[in-house]
Short mmCIF file of C-alpha atoms in Angstrom, two decimals:
data_model
loop_
_atom_site.label_atom_id
_atom_site.label_comp_id
_atom_site.label_asym_id
_atom_site.label_seq_id
_atom_site.Cartn_x
_atom_site.Cartn_y
_atom_site.Cartn_z
CA MET A 1 -18.11 -4.92 20.47
CA LYS A 2 -14.61 -6.15 19.76
CA GLU A 3 -11.51 -6.96 21.73
CA ILE A 4 -8.87 -4.34 20.92
CA LEU A 5 -5.18 -4.69 21.81
CA LEU A 6 -3.88 -1.27 22.79
CA SER A 7 -0.26 -0.15 22.42
CA ASN A 8 0.27 -0.32 26.20
CA GLY A 9 -0.38 -4.09 26.03
CA THR A 10 -3.87 -4.04 27.56
CA VAL A 11 -6.92 -5.54 25.90
CA GLN A 12 -10.24 -3.70 25.99
CA THR A 13 -13.63 -4.66 24.62
CA MET A 14 -14.71 -1.60 22.66
CA THR A 15 -17.53 -0.46 20.39
CA PHE A 16 -16.73 1.32 17.14
CA GLU A 17 -17.76 4.64 18.71
CA GLU A 18 -15.29 4.12 21.56
CA VAL A 19 -12.51 3.20 19.13
CA SER A 20 -13.34 6.20 16.94
CA LYS A 21 -13.18 8.56 19.91
CA GLN A 22 -9.98 7.05 21.35
CA PHE A 23 -8.09 7.12 18.06
CA GLU A 24 -9.40 10.47 16.80
CA PRO A 25 -6.11 12.25 17.67
CA MET A 26 -4.29 9.76 15.44
CA VAL A 27 -6.75 10.49 12.60
CA ILE A 28 -6.31 14.26 13.05
CA LYS A 29 -2.51 13.90 13.06
CA HIS A 30 -2.53 11.94 9.77
CA MET A 31 -4.87 14.53 8.25
CA ASN A 32 -2.82 17.54 9.42
CA ASP A 33 0.51 15.98 8.39
CA ALA A 34 -0.82 15.39 4.88
CA ASN A 35 -2.54 18.77 4.56
CA ASN A 36 0.57 20.64 5.72
CA LYS A 37 2.25 19.54 2.48
CA PHE A 38 -0.28 21.55 0.46
CA THR A 39 0.38 25.22 1.18
CA TYR A 40 -2.36 26.65 -1.01
CA ASN A 41 -4.51 23.71 -1.98
CA ALA A 42 -5.16 21.64 1.14
CA VAL A 43 -7.89 19.01 1.15
CA GLU A 44 -11.12 20.27 2.70
CA ARG A 45 -10.95 19.20 6.38
CA GLU A 46 -14.50 17.80 6.59
CA ASP A 47 -14.08 15.72 3.44
CA PHE A 48 -10.64 14.54 4.53
CA LYS A 49 -11.89 13.60 8.01
CA GLN A 50 -14.79 11.67 6.48
CA ILE A 51 -12.41 9.64 4.28
CA LEU A 52 -10.21 8.81 7.27
CA ASP A 53 -13.23 7.97 9.45
CA ILE A 54 -14.25 5.41 6.82
CA GLU A 55 -10.78 3.87 7.13
CA VAL A 56 -11.19 3.73 10.92
CA TRP A 57 -14.44 1.83 10.35
CA ARG A 58 -12.75 -0.53 7.89
CA ALA A 59 -9.92 -1.10 10.35
CA TYR A 60 -12.37 -1.82 13.16
CA GLU A 61 -14.39 -4.22 11.02
CA ALA A 62 -11.35 -6.14 9.72
CA TYR A 63 -9.24 -6.09 12.91
CA ASP A 64 -8.56 -9.48 14.43
CA ILE A 65 -6.84 -9.52 17.81
CA GLU A 66 -5.72 -13.12 17.15
CA GLN A 67 -3.20 -11.74 14.63
CA GLY A 68 -1.31 -10.25 17.58
CA ASN A 69 -1.09 -6.69 16.23
CA CYS A 70 -2.08 -3.75 18.36
CA PHE A 71 -4.94 -1.81 16.83
CA SER A 72 -2.97 1.42 16.38
CA THR A 73 -0.44 -0.36 14.13
CA TYR A 74 -3.22 -1.86 12.04
CA LEU A 75 -5.04 1.49 11.89
CA HIS A 76 -1.87 3.31 10.85
CA PHE A 77 -1.72 1.47 7.52
CA LYS A 78 -5.43 1.99 6.90
CA LEU A 79 -5.04 5.71 7.55
CA GLN A 80 -2.08 5.85 5.14
CA LYS A 81 -4.38 4.40 2.50
CA GLY A 82 -7.04 6.99 3.38
CA VAL A 83 -4.48 9.80 3.11
CA ARG A 84 -3.40 8.47 -0.28
CA ASN A 85 -7.01 8.32 -1.46
CA ALA A 86 -7.76 11.84 -0.21
CA THR A 87 -4.62 13.43 -1.66
CA TYR A 88 -4.02 11.37 -4.78
CA HIS A 89 -5.71 13.86 -7.10
CA ARG A 90 -3.36 16.59 -5.83
CA TYR A 91 -0.37 14.60 -7.06
CA ALA A 92 -2.16 13.48 -10.20
CA GLN A 93 -2.66 17.12 -11.20
CA LYS A 94 1.12 17.41 -11.61
CA ASN A 95 0.98 14.79 -14.36
CA GLN A 96 -2.09 15.88 -16.33
CA GLY A 97 -1.78 15.04 -19.98
CA THR A 98 0.87 12.41 -19.36
CA THR A 99 -0.06 8.75 -19.71
CA ILE A 100 2.43 6.22 -18.38
CA SER A 101 1.82 2.51 -18.05
CA SER A 102 3.30 1.05 -14.86
CA SER A 103 4.23 -2.11 -16.75
CA ALA A 104 6.03 -0.36 -19.62
CA PRO A 105 9.74 0.48 -19.46
CA ILE A 106 10.54 4.17 -19.60
CA GLY A 107 13.75 5.25 -21.32
CA ASP A 108 16.59 2.86 -22.06
CA ASP A 109 16.74 1.15 -18.66
CA GLU A 110 14.35 -1.39 -17.20
CA LEU A 111 12.63 0.19 -14.20
CA LYS A 112 12.38 -1.45 -10.81
CA LEU A 113 9.32 -1.44 -8.58
CA GLU A 114 10.40 1.63 -6.62
CA ASP A 115 10.94 3.53 -9.87
CA MET A 116 7.52 2.60 -11.21
CA PHE A 117 5.66 3.96 -8.22
CA SER A 118 7.71 7.01 -7.28
CA THR A 119 6.31 10.53 -7.26
CA ASP A 120 7.92 13.96 -7.26
CA ASP A 121 7.15 14.35 -3.57
CA THR A 122 9.79 12.29 -1.74
CA SER A 123 7.94 12.59 1.57
CA THR A 124 5.24 10.31 0.17
CA ASP A 125 7.62 7.95 -1.68
CA SER A 126 8.52 5.85 1.33
CA ILE A 127 4.90 5.57 2.51
CA PHE A 128 3.69 4.32 -0.86
CA PHE A 129 6.70 2.10 -1.51
CA ASN A 130 6.59 0.51 1.97
CA GLU A 131 2.89 -0.19 1.61
CA LEU A 132 3.43 -1.81 -1.80
CA ALA A 133 6.44 -3.78 -0.59
CA GLU A 134 4.42 -5.12 2.35
CA ILE A 135 1.54 -6.19 0.08
CA ILE A 136 3.97 -7.96 -2.26
CA LYS A 137 5.86 -9.62 0.61
CA GLU A 138 2.62 -11.00 2.03
CA ASN A 139 1.51 -12.43 -1.31
CA VAL A 140 4.69 -13.92 -2.79
CA THR A 141 5.36 -17.52 -1.80
CA GLU A 142 8.82 -18.95 -1.20
CA GLU A 143 8.65 -20.73 -4.56
CA GLU A 144 7.89 -17.39 -6.27
CA GLN A 145 10.86 -15.50 -4.77
CA ASP A 146 13.16 -16.16 -7.73
CA ALA A 147 10.42 -15.16 -10.17
CA LEU A 148 9.97 -11.91 -8.21
CA ASN A 149 13.72 -11.34 -8.28
CA CYS A 150 13.66 -11.89 -12.04
CA LEU A 151 10.72 -9.49 -12.41
CA LEU A 152 12.36 -6.71 -10.41
CA ASN A 153 16.02 -7.21 -11.38
CA LYS A 154 15.99 -8.15 -15.05
CA LYS A 155 19.58 -7.00 -15.55
CA GLU A 156 21.07 -8.89 -12.59
CA PHE A 157 18.78 -11.95 -12.85
CA PRO A 158 17.38 -12.33 -16.38
CA VAL A 159 14.83 -14.96 -17.40
CA VAL A 160 17.65 -17.07 -18.91
CA ASP A 161 19.34 -17.34 -15.49
CA TYR A 162 16.00 -18.12 -13.83
CA ALA A 163 15.37 -20.90 -16.37
CA ALA A 164 18.86 -22.36 -15.85
CA LYS A 165 18.53 -22.26 -12.05
CA HIS A 166 15.23 -24.12 -12.15
CA ASN A 167 16.19 -26.45 -15.01
CA MET A 168 13.41 -25.37 -17.37
CA THR A 169 13.03 -23.84 -20.80
CA ARG A 170 13.23 -20.09 -21.22
CA GLN A 171 9.59 -20.07 -22.35
CA ALA A 172 8.45 -21.90 -19.20
CA ALA A 173 10.46 -19.51 -17.02
CA ASN A 174 9.00 -16.54 -18.87
CA GLN A 175 5.47 -17.90 -18.30
CA ARG A 176 6.12 -18.21 -14.55
CA VAL A 177 7.40 -14.66 -14.32
CA LYS A 178 4.43 -13.33 -16.31
CA LYS A 179 2.02 -15.36 -14.16
CA LEU A 180 3.49 -13.78 -11.01
CA GLN A 181 3.34 -10.34 -12.60
CA LYS A 182 -0.35 -10.82 -13.42
CA LYS A 183 -1.06 -12.12 -9.91
CA LEU A 184 0.68 -9.12 -8.31
CA ARG A 185 -1.14 -6.65 -10.59
CA GLN A 186 -4.49 -8.05 -9.47
CA ILE A 187 -3.52 -8.03 -5.78
CA ILE A 188 -2.15 -4.48 -5.96
CA ALA A 189 -5.27 -3.32 -7.80
CA GLN A 190 -7.48 -4.84 -5.07
CA GLU A 191 -5.48 -4.02 -1.95
CA TYR A 192 -3.63 -0.85 -2.90
CA LEU A 193 -5.49 1.00 -5.63
CA GLU A 194 -9.08 0.19 -4.62
CA ILE A 195 -10.79 3.20 -3.10
#
């Protein structure tokens, strides 16, 4: 049993089964919204529901009322991850035979984070980008902000400018930026890409 903060401001002590039953309409809504985007090739409802139910369990297990978030907000992001996991192969089918590294520049311009993770379906762009942006925001310290700016805006804030601002060699600045890039890759792989 866990204390759950509901969106109406009340706190209830609930079992997982009670949480699962109470938030089932939210699960169904996420599932239907995602499946409605696939006219002919929707995800099998039972499989989809099972994936989202696992995310409800993960949300229940990891939820901490001391953080001050109501459970539905916390669950929302977990369900988004479940939707992404259930539907990812549908989007991946569009790109079969194409291999693109997220760290490699494409074309003549340096890509920014939102370019690297965009898909053809703009309805999913903001979900994925917001989730990534939130993960990055939570894991970048104040001292790393300039390195992040350098990483994402190489044209406006190149490594040379970063080095000058922090009174260091270009090589040292480059190492800091690469260190942050490596750190963010690992965090994104664990928190965003892990199924």
